[in-house]
């Protein structure tokens, strides 16, 4: 169908207005809007702002939908058809993923004692592969000592896949996680359990961190001897010159360790997680100078409240290749093995 003249103009104006309105919606629900004559208007939420610009959005059908659509989230609809908005929506999901959750779990150094959490209900059908684990056990070892999973399983590397995500599939970060697991098992004799779940298949509708929290709990319940819990990611837009380093003559993806705090939820042992991440980073830098970009703390918990040695590791960024990430994962295995063997 082709639109001409006024029809095309009105469509372009409507889309531009909608985008402009959406663009200016902060992540927080309430904002102070400035009206056309510069007066401070009453506080309005995201829905009211859009309705003021486009009256059509005041109709009920625009804000009610089948259960598989996110009611009241117009940015989700736009993100489906406008690629650059997907990045912004993902960032919003990242920021909102750690809102306080009522928990009574107690975490101690030697034993994890899980308890049910009714506030994080995850339906198995919304997470492909949930509860499926691959065991990497060297000869003579009966239980794994390291647990590995990917909260954003579909994240991948642009140099290899020409895209940042492979929705509904296992991306380059899963390959990096597998390389780490294989190296720990085959070279260093450390047993590993690796999740096969795709936690972010419906990332616009369901919180990947709630999904991966289920996986982390299942791992800890099934394998209580786990000493480390590692969530492998890749960073977003980092210039290649800051995201790659030569190690032993080969290009490796640089890493960043992310540690959650107690700013948004109960996480009394977060400083233990931080101390562990800092020590791990120090060991990596001593062995492979330049491989670590930094250790960063963030307000969320990132499931690290489940274990005092839980860490989120960003291997490379969108500007790396899967091969570079896998190489880094194999380098990282030595330091992980050293931690376990101490």
Short mmCIF file of N, CA and C in Angstrom, two decimals, residues 97-190:
data_model
loop_
_atom_site.label_atom_id
_atom_site.label_comp_id
_atom_site.label_asym_id
_atom_site.label_seq_id
_atom_site.Cartn_x
_atom_site.Cartn_y
_atom_site.Cartn_z
N UNK A 97 15.39 -4.15 36.31
CA UNK A 97 15.37 -5.57 36.61
C UNK A 97 15.67 -5.91 38.06
N UNK A 98 16.02 -4.92 38.87
CA UNK A 98 16.47 -5.22 40.22
C UNK A 98 15.63 -4.54 41.29
N UNK A 99 14.37 -4.27 40.98
CA UNK A 99 13.52 -3.64 41.97
C UNK A 99 13.42 -4.54 43.20
N UNK A 100 13.27 -3.95 44.38
CA UNK A 100 13.29 -4.74 45.60
C UNK A 100 12.32 -5.90 45.58
N UNK A 101 12.80 -7.04 45.99
CA UNK A 101 11.99 -8.25 46.07
C UNK A 101 12.03 -8.72 47.51
N UNK A 102 10.86 -8.98 48.08
CA UNK A 102 10.83 -9.43 49.46
C UNK A 102 11.42 -10.83 49.56
N UNK A 103 12.49 -10.96 50.33
CA UNK A 103 13.15 -12.25 50.47
C UNK A 103 13.51 -12.47 51.95
N UNK A 104 13.61 -13.74 52.31
CA UNK A 104 14.06 -14.08 53.66
C UNK A 104 15.25 -15.04 53.59
N UNK A 105 15.85 -15.18 52.39
CA UNK A 105 16.99 -16.09 52.24
C UNK A 105 18.14 -15.67 53.15
N UNK A 106 18.84 -16.65 53.70
CA UNK A 106 20.06 -16.39 54.43
C UNK A 106 21.21 -16.99 53.64
N UNK A 107 22.21 -16.20 53.40
CA UNK A 107 23.38 -16.68 52.67
C UNK A 107 24.56 -16.75 53.62
N UNK A 108 25.18 -17.91 53.70
CA UNK A 108 26.38 -18.05 54.52
C UNK A 108 27.50 -18.53 53.61
N UNK A 109 28.72 -18.49 54.11
CA UNK A 109 29.87 -18.80 53.27
C UNK A 109 29.87 -20.23 52.75
N UNK A 110 29.45 -21.18 53.56
CA UNK A 110 29.63 -22.57 53.18
C UNK A 110 28.37 -23.24 52.65
N UNK A 111 27.21 -22.81 53.12
CA UNK A 111 25.97 -23.49 52.75
C UNK A 111 24.94 -22.48 52.30
N UNK A 112 24.33 -22.76 51.15
CA UNK A 112 23.24 -21.91 50.67
C UNK A 112 21.93 -22.52 51.12
N UNK A 113 21.05 -21.73 51.72
CA UNK A 113 19.78 -22.22 52.20
C UNK A 113 18.65 -21.52 51.46
N UNK A 114 18.18 -22.10 50.36
CA UNK A 114 17.16 -21.45 49.54
C UNK A 114 15.77 -21.53 50.17
N UNK A 115 14.97 -20.54 49.91
CA UNK A 115 13.58 -20.54 50.33
C UNK A 115 12.73 -20.05 49.18
N UNK A 116 11.49 -20.44 49.18
CA UNK A 116 10.59 -20.05 48.09
C UNK A 116 10.39 -18.55 48.08
N UNK A 117 10.26 -18.00 46.89
CA UNK A 117 10.05 -16.57 46.73
C UNK A 117 8.80 -16.34 45.89
N UNK A 118 7.64 -16.10 46.51
CA UNK A 118 6.39 -15.95 45.76
C UNK A 118 6.36 -14.72 44.89
N UNK A 119 7.30 -13.79 45.07
CA UNK A 119 7.29 -12.56 44.29
C UNK A 119 7.98 -12.71 42.94
N UNK A 120 8.63 -13.84 42.72
CA UNK A 120 9.32 -14.05 41.46
C UNK A 120 8.79 -15.32 40.81
N UNK A 121 7.54 -15.29 40.39
CA UNK A 121 6.92 -16.45 39.77
C UNK A 121 7.31 -16.49 38.30
N UNK A 122 7.88 -17.58 37.88
CA UNK A 122 8.30 -17.76 36.50
C UNK A 122 7.67 -19.04 35.97
N UNK A 123 6.95 -18.93 34.87
CA UNK A 123 6.34 -20.10 34.26
C UNK A 123 7.38 -20.80 33.38
N UNK A 124 7.56 -22.09 33.56
CA UNK A 124 8.58 -22.81 32.78
C UNK A 124 8.44 -22.63 31.28
N UNK A 125 7.19 -22.53 30.79
CA UNK A 125 6.99 -22.43 29.35
C UNK A 125 7.50 -21.12 28.77
N UNK A 126 7.74 -20.11 29.60
CA UNK A 126 8.23 -18.83 29.08
C UNK A 126 9.76 -18.79 29.01
N UNK A 127 10.41 -19.83 29.49
CA UNK A 127 11.87 -19.88 29.47
C UNK A 127 12.33 -21.20 28.84
N UNK A 128 12.62 -21.22 27.55
CA UNK A 128 13.08 -22.46 26.91
C UNK A 128 14.31 -23.02 27.59
N UNK A 129 14.26 -24.31 27.91
CA UNK A 129 15.42 -24.96 28.52
C UNK A 129 15.55 -24.76 30.02
N UNK A 130 14.56 -24.13 30.65
CA UNK A 130 14.64 -23.91 32.10
C UNK A 130 14.76 -25.24 32.83
N UNK A 131 15.73 -25.34 33.72
CA UNK A 131 15.92 -26.57 34.47
C UNK A 131 16.79 -27.60 33.78
N UNK A 132 17.23 -27.28 32.56
CA UNK A 132 18.11 -28.20 31.83
C UNK A 132 19.57 -27.78 32.03
N UNK A 133 20.37 -28.71 32.49
CA UNK A 133 21.77 -28.42 32.78
C UNK A 133 22.69 -29.41 32.06
N UNK A 134 23.84 -28.92 31.68
CA UNK A 134 24.89 -29.79 31.15
C UNK A 134 26.00 -29.88 32.18
N UNK A 135 26.39 -31.11 32.48
CA UNK A 135 27.47 -31.32 33.44
C UNK A 135 28.78 -31.55 32.70
N UNK A 136 29.78 -30.79 33.10
CA UNK A 136 31.14 -30.97 32.59
C UNK A 136 31.97 -31.52 33.75
N UNK A 137 32.06 -32.84 33.84
CA UNK A 137 32.73 -33.47 34.98
C UNK A 137 33.98 -34.22 34.52
N UNK A 138 35.14 -33.82 35.02
CA UNK A 138 36.36 -34.57 34.70
C UNK A 138 36.32 -35.94 35.37
N UNK A 139 37.15 -36.84 34.89
CA UNK A 139 37.20 -38.19 35.45
C UNK A 139 37.46 -38.15 36.95
N UNK A 140 36.66 -38.90 37.67
CA UNK A 140 36.86 -39.01 39.11
C UNK A 140 36.12 -37.98 39.93
N UNK A 141 35.49 -36.98 39.28
CA UNK A 141 34.76 -35.95 40.03
C UNK A 141 33.26 -36.18 39.86
N UNK A 142 32.56 -36.21 40.97
CA UNK A 142 31.14 -36.55 40.93
C UNK A 142 30.21 -35.35 40.98
N UNK A 143 30.70 -34.23 41.49
CA UNK A 143 29.84 -33.05 41.62
C UNK A 143 30.54 -31.82 41.04
N UNK A 144 29.77 -30.89 40.48
CA UNK A 144 30.37 -29.65 39.97
C UNK A 144 30.68 -28.69 41.10
N UNK A 145 31.68 -27.86 40.89
CA UNK A 145 32.06 -26.85 41.87
C UNK A 145 31.82 -25.43 41.37
N UNK A 146 31.53 -25.29 40.08
CA UNK A 146 31.27 -23.99 39.47
C UNK A 146 29.97 -24.06 38.68
N UNK A 147 29.11 -23.06 38.87
CA UNK A 147 27.87 -22.96 38.10
C UNK A 147 27.96 -21.79 37.13
N UNK A 148 27.57 -22.02 35.87
CA UNK A 148 27.64 -20.98 34.84
C UNK A 148 26.30 -20.87 34.13
N UNK A 149 25.85 -19.63 33.94
CA UNK A 149 24.61 -19.40 33.18
C UNK A 149 24.72 -18.06 32.47
N UNK A 150 23.74 -17.78 31.60
CA UNK A 150 23.67 -16.50 30.88
C UNK A 150 22.28 -15.91 31.08
N UNK A 151 22.19 -14.79 31.79
CA UNK A 151 20.90 -14.12 31.92
C UNK A 151 20.41 -13.62 30.57
N UNK A 152 21.30 -13.00 29.81
CA UNK A 152 20.96 -12.52 28.46
C UNK A 152 21.56 -13.49 27.44
N UNK A 153 20.93 -14.66 27.36
CA UNK A 153 21.47 -15.76 26.55
C UNK A 153 21.61 -15.40 25.08
N UNK A 154 20.75 -14.53 24.59
CA UNK A 154 20.75 -14.22 23.15
C UNK A 154 21.75 -13.13 22.77
N UNK A 155 22.45 -12.56 23.74
CA UNK A 155 23.48 -11.57 23.41
C UNK A 155 24.56 -12.23 22.56
N UNK A 156 25.01 -11.50 21.54
CA UNK A 156 26.04 -12.07 20.69
C UNK A 156 27.02 -10.99 20.27
N UNK A 157 27.92 -11.33 19.37
CA UNK A 157 29.02 -10.44 18.99
C UNK A 157 28.89 -10.02 17.53
N UNK A 158 28.89 -8.72 17.34
CA UNK A 158 28.60 -8.14 16.03
C UNK A 158 29.61 -8.55 14.95
N UNK A 159 30.87 -8.66 15.31
CA UNK A 159 31.88 -9.01 14.31
C UNK A 159 31.64 -10.40 13.73
N UNK A 160 31.01 -11.26 14.51
CA UNK A 160 30.74 -12.62 14.05
C UNK A 160 29.36 -12.75 13.44
N UNK A 161 28.35 -12.28 14.14
CA UNK A 161 26.97 -12.52 13.73
C UNK A 161 26.30 -11.34 13.03
N UNK A 162 27.01 -10.21 12.90
CA UNK A 162 26.47 -9.02 12.22
C UNK A 162 25.22 -8.49 12.91
N UNK A 163 25.03 -8.84 14.15
CA UNK A 163 23.90 -8.36 14.94
C UNK A 163 24.28 -8.43 16.41
N UNK A 164 23.50 -7.77 17.26
CA UNK A 164 23.79 -7.75 18.69
C UNK A 164 23.05 -8.82 19.47
N UNK A 165 21.95 -9.32 18.89
CA UNK A 165 21.13 -10.32 19.55
C UNK A 165 20.65 -11.35 18.53
N UNK A 166 20.43 -12.56 18.99
CA UNK A 166 19.79 -13.59 18.18
C UNK A 166 18.58 -14.06 18.98
N UNK A 167 17.47 -13.32 18.94
CA UNK A 167 16.32 -13.59 19.80
C UNK A 167 15.86 -15.05 19.74
N UNK A 168 15.65 -15.61 20.93
CA UNK A 168 15.17 -16.98 21.01
C UNK A 168 16.23 -18.03 20.79
N UNK A 169 17.49 -17.59 20.62
CA UNK A 169 18.58 -18.53 20.37
C UNK A 169 19.72 -18.30 21.37
N UNK A 170 20.68 -19.19 21.32
CA UNK A 170 21.87 -19.05 22.16
C UNK A 170 22.92 -18.27 21.37
N UNK A 171 23.27 -17.09 21.87
CA UNK A 171 24.21 -16.23 21.17
C UNK A 171 25.65 -16.50 21.54
N UNK A 172 26.51 -15.58 21.14
CA UNK A 172 27.94 -15.74 21.37
C UNK A 172 28.32 -15.83 22.84
N UNK A 173 27.52 -15.21 23.72
CA UNK A 173 27.85 -15.30 25.15
C UNK A 173 27.70 -16.73 25.67
N UNK A 174 26.77 -17.47 25.06
CA UNK A 174 26.62 -18.88 25.44
C UNK A 174 27.84 -19.67 25.00
N UNK A 175 28.35 -19.35 23.81
CA UNK A 175 29.56 -20.01 23.33
C UNK A 175 30.74 -19.71 24.25
N UNK A 176 30.83 -18.47 24.73
CA UNK A 176 31.90 -18.10 25.66
C UNK A 176 31.75 -18.85 26.97
N UNK A 177 30.51 -18.97 27.45
CA UNK A 177 30.26 -19.71 28.69
C UNK A 177 30.65 -21.18 28.53
N UNK A 178 30.35 -21.74 27.38
CA UNK A 178 30.70 -23.14 27.11
C UNK A 178 32.21 -23.33 27.06
N UNK A 179 32.90 -22.35 26.47
CA UNK A 179 34.37 -22.42 26.41
C UNK A 179 34.98 -22.40 27.81
N UNK A 180 34.42 -21.57 28.68
CA UNK A 180 34.88 -21.50 30.06
C UNK A 180 34.65 -22.84 30.76
N UNK A 181 33.46 -23.40 30.58
CA UNK A 181 33.12 -24.67 31.21
C UNK A 181 34.03 -25.80 30.72
N UNK A 182 34.23 -25.85 29.42
CA UNK A 182 35.07 -26.91 28.84
C UNK A 182 36.51 -26.81 29.34
N UNK A 183 37.05 -25.60 29.37
CA UNK A 183 38.43 -25.40 29.80
C UNK A 183 38.60 -25.76 31.27
N UNK A 184 37.65 -25.37 32.10
CA UNK A 184 37.73 -25.70 33.52
C UNK A 184 37.74 -27.21 33.73
N UNK A 185 36.90 -27.89 32.96
CA UNK A 185 36.77 -29.34 33.13
C UNK A 185 37.95 -30.10 32.54
N UNK A 186 38.26 -29.83 31.27
CA UNK A 186 39.26 -30.64 30.56
C UNK A 186 40.69 -30.30 30.93
N UNK A 187 40.96 -29.04 31.20
CA UNK A 187 42.35 -28.63 31.45
C UNK A 187 42.70 -28.52 32.93
N UNK A 188 41.70 -28.08 33.73
CA UNK A 188 42.01 -27.81 35.13
C UNK A 188 41.32 -28.77 36.10
N UNK A 189 40.55 -29.71 35.58
CA UNK A 189 39.94 -30.72 36.43
C UNK A 189 38.88 -30.21 37.38
N UNK A 190 38.17 -29.14 36.98
CA UNK A 190 37.12 -28.55 37.81
C UNK A 190 35.76 -28.88 37.20
#
